[in-house]
PDB file of C-alpha atoms in Angstrom:
ATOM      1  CA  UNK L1357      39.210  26.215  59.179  1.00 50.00           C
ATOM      2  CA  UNK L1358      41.183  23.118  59.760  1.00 54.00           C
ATOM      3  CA  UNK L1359      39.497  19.985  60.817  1.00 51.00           C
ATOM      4  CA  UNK L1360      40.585  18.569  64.062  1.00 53.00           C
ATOM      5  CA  UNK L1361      42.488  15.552  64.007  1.00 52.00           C
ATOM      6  CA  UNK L1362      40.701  12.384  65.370  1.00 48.00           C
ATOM      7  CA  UNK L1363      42.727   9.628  66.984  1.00 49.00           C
ATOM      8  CA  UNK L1364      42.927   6.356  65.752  1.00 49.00           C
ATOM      9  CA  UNK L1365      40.983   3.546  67.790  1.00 46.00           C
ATOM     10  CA  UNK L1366      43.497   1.468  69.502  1.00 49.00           C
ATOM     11  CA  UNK L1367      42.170  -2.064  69.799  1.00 48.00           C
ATOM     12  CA  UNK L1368      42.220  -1.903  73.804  1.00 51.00           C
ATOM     13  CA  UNK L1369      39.195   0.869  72.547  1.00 51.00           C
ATOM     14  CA  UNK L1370      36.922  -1.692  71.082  1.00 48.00           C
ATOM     15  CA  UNK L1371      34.523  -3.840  72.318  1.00 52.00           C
ATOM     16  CA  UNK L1372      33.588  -6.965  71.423  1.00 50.00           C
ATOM     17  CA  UNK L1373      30.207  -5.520  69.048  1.00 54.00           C
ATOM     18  CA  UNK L1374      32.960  -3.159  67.535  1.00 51.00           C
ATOM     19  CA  UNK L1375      35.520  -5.939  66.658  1.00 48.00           C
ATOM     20  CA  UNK L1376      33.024  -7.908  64.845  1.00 49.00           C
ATOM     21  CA  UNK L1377      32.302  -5.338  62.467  1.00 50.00           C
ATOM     22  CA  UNK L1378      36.173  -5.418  61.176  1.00 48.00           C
ATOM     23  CA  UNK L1379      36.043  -6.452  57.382  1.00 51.00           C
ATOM     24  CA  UNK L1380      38.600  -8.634  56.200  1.00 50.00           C
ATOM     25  CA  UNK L1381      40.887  -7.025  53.632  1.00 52.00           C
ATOM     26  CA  UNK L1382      40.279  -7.148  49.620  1.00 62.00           C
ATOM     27  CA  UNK L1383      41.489 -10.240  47.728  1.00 59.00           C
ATOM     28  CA  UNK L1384      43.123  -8.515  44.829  1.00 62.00           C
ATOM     29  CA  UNK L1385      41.920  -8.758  40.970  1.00 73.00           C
ATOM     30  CA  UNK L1386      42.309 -11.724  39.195  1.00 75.00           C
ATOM     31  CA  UNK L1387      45.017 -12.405  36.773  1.00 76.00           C
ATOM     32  CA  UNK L1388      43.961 -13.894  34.153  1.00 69.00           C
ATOM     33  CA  UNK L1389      47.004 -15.740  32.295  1.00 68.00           C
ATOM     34  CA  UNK L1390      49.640 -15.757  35.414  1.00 68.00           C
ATOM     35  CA  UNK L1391      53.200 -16.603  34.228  1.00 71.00           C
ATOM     36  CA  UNK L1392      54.135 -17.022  37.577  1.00 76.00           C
ATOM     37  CA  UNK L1393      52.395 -19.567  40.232  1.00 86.00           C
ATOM     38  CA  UNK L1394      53.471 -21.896  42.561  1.00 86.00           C
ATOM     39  CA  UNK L1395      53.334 -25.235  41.390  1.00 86.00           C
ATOM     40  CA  UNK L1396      50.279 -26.631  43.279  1.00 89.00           C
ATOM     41  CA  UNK L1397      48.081 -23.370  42.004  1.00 92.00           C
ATOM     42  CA  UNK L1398      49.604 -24.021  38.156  1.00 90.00           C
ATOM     43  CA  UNK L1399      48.493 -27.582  38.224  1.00 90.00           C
ATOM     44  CA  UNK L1400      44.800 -27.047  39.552  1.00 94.00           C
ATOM     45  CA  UNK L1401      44.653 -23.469  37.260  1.00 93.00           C
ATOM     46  CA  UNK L1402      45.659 -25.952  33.800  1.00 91.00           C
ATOM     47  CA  UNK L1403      43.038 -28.432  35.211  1.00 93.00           C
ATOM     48  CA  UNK L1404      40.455 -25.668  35.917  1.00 95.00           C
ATOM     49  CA  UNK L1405      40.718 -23.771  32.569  1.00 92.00           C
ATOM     50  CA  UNK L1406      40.413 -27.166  30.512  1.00 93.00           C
ATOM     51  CA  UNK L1407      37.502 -28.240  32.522  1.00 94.00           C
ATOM     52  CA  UNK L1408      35.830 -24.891  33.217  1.00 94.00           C
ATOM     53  CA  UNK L1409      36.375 -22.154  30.230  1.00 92.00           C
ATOM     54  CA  UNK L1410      33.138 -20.719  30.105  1.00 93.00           C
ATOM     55  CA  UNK L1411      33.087 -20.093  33.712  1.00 92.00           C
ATOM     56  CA  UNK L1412      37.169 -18.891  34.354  1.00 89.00           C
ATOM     57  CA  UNK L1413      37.524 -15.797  35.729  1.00 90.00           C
ATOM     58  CA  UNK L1414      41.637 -15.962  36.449  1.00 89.00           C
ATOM     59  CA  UNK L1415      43.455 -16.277  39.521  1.00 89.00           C
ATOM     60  CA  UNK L1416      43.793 -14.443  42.931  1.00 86.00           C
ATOM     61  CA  UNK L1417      47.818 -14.887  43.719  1.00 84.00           C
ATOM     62  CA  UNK L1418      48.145 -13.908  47.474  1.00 77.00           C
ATOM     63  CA  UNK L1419      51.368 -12.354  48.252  1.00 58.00           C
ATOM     64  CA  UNK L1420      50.557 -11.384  51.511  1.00 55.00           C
ATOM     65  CA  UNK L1421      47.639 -12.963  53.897  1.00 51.00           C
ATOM     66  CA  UNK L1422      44.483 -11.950  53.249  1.00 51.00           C
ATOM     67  CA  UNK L1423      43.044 -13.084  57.000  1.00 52.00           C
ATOM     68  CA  UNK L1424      44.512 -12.127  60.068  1.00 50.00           C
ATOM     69  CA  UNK L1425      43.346 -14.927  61.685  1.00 50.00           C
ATOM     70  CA  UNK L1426      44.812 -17.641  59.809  1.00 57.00           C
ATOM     71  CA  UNK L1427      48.490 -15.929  58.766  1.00 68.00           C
ATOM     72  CA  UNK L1428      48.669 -18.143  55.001  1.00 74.00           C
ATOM     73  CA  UNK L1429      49.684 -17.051  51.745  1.00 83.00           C
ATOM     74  CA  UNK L1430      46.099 -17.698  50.058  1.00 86.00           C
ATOM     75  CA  UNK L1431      45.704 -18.640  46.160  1.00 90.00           C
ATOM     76  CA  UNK L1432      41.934 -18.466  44.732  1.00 90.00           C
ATOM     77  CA  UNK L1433      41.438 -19.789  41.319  1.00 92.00           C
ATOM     78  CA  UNK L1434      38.212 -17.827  40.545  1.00 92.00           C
ATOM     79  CA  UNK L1435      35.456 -19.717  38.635  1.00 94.00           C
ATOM     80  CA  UNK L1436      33.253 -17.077  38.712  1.00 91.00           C
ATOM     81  CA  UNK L1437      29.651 -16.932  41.175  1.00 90.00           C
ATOM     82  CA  UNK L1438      32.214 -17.202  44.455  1.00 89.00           C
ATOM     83  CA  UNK L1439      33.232 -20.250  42.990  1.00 93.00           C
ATOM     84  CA  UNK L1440      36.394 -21.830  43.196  1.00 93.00           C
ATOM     85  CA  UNK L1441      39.699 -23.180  44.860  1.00 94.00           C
ATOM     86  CA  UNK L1442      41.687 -21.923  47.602  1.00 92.00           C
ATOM     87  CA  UNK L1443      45.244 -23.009  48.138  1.00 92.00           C
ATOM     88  CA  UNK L1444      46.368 -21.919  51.586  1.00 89.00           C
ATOM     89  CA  UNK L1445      50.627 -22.179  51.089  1.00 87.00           C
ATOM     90  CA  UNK L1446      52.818 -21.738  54.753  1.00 83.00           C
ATOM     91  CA  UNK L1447      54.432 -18.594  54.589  1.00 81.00           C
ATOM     92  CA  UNK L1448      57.578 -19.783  56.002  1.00 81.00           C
ATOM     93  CA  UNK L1449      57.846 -21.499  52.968  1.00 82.00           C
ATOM     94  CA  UNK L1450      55.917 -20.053  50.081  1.00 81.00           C
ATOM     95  CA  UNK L1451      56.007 -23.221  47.731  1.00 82.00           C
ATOM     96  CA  UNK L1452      54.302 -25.583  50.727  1.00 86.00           C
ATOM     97  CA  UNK L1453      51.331 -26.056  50.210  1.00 88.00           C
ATOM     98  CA  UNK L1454      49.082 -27.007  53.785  1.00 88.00           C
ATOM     99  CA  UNK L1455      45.881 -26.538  52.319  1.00 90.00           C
ATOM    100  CA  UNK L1456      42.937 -27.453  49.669  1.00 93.00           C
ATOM    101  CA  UNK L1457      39.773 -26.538  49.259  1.00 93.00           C
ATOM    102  CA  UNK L1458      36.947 -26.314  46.826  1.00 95.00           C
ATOM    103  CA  UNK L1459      33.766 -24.794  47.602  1.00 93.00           C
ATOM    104  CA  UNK L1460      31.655 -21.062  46.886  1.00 90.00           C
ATOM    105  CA  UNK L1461      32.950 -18.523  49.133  1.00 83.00           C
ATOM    106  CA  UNK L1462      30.100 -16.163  48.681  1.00 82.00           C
ATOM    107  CA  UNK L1463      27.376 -18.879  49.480  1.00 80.00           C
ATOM    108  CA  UNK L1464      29.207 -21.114  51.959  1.00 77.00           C
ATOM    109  CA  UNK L1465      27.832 -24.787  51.942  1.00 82.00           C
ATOM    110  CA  UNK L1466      30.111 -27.151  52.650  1.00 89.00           C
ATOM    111  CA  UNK L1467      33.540 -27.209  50.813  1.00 92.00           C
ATOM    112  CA  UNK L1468      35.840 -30.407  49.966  1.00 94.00           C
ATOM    113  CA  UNK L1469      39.013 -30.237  51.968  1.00 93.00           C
ATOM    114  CA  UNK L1470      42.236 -31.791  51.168  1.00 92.00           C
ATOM    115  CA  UNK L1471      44.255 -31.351  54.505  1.00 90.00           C
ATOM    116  CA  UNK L1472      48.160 -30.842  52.860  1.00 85.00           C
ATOM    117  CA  UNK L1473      49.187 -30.007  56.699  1.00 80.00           C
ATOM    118  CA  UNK L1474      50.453 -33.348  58.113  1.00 80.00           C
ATOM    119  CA  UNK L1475      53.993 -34.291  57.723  1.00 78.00           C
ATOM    120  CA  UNK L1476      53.127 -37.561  55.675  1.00 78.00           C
ATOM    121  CA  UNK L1477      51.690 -35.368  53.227  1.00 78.00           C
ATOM    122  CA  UNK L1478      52.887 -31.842  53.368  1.00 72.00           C
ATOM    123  CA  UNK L1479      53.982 -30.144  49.922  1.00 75.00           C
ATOM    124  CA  UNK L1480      51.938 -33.095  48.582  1.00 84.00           C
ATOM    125  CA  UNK L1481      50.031 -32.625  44.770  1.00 87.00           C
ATOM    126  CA  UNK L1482      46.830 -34.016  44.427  1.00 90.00           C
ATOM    127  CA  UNK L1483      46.598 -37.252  43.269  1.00 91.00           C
ATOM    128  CA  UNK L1484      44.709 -38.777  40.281  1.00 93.00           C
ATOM    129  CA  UNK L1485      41.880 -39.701  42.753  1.00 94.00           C
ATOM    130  CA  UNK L1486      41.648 -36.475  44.637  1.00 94.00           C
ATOM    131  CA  UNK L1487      41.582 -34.487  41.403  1.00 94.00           C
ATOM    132  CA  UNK L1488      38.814 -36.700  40.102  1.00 96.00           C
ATOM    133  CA  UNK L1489      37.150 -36.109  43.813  1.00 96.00           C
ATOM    134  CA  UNK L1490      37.650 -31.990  43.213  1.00 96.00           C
ATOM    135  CA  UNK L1491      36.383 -32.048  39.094  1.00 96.00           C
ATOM    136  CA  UNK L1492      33.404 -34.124  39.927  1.00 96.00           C
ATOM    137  CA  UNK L1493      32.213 -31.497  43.256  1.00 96.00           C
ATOM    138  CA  UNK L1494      33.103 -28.520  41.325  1.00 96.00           C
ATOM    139  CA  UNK L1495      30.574 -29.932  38.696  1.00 94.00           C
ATOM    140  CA  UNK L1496      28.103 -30.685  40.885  1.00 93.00           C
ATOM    141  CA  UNK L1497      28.832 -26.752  42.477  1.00 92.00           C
ATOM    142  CA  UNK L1498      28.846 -25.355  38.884  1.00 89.00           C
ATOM    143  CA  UNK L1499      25.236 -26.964  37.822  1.00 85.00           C
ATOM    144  CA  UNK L1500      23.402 -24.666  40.809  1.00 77.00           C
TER     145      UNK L1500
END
């Protein structure tokens, strides 16, 4: 006996307790030794496998968003534990980077930010500052 087909729920079918119970799509599987990042994610990965190889897990490259809500390519350099750095690039223009930020996805807490999204800065590396800023929270982060 063939089943019957059920149609698909349009979203003018949900309601609001239905909608929150969407789940955001799978980031994909790390690559470990990527040949091929943009140049923001290359720097911070170098920087991250020096400082961190006991902990490096690889690299989530984000070829298409991973959010609805917020429409960005998304790089995650993995440090294992939810740990790590999220590069959020404009999709307009792949190699722009708009944002950066450090933090545990799986645990929350606060995360260190640096906004890439105003014009004065857009596209922007970090600085020698900044990237002192990001090692010394991520080994603070790590030591939990």
């Amino acid at each position: 006996m063939a089943k019957k087909p059920v149609p698909p729920i349009e979203p003018d079918d949900w309601d609001d307790d239905e909608a929150g119970f969407l789940q955001p799509l799978e980031p994909p599987p790390p690559v470990r030794d990527p040949t091929d990042l943009r140049p923001h994610t290359r720097q911070l990965t170098d920087l991250l496998r020096a400082r961190f190889p006991d902990r490096w897990v690889g690299v989530e490259i984000g070829t298409l968003p991973l959010r609805c809500e917020d429409d960005l390519l998304s790089d995650f350099i993995d440090l294992g534990d939810g740990l790590g750095v999220r590069l959020d690039y404009d999709p307009e223009e792949p190699e722009r980077v708009l944002w950066i930020s450090a933090g545990n996805r799986d645990h929350g807490g606060e995360p260190l930010d640096f906004p890439r999204d105003s014009e004065a800065c857009r596209g922007r590396m970090l600085s020698t500052g900044e990237i002192a800023e990001l090692l010394d929270f991520l080994d603070r982060e790590a030591a939990y």
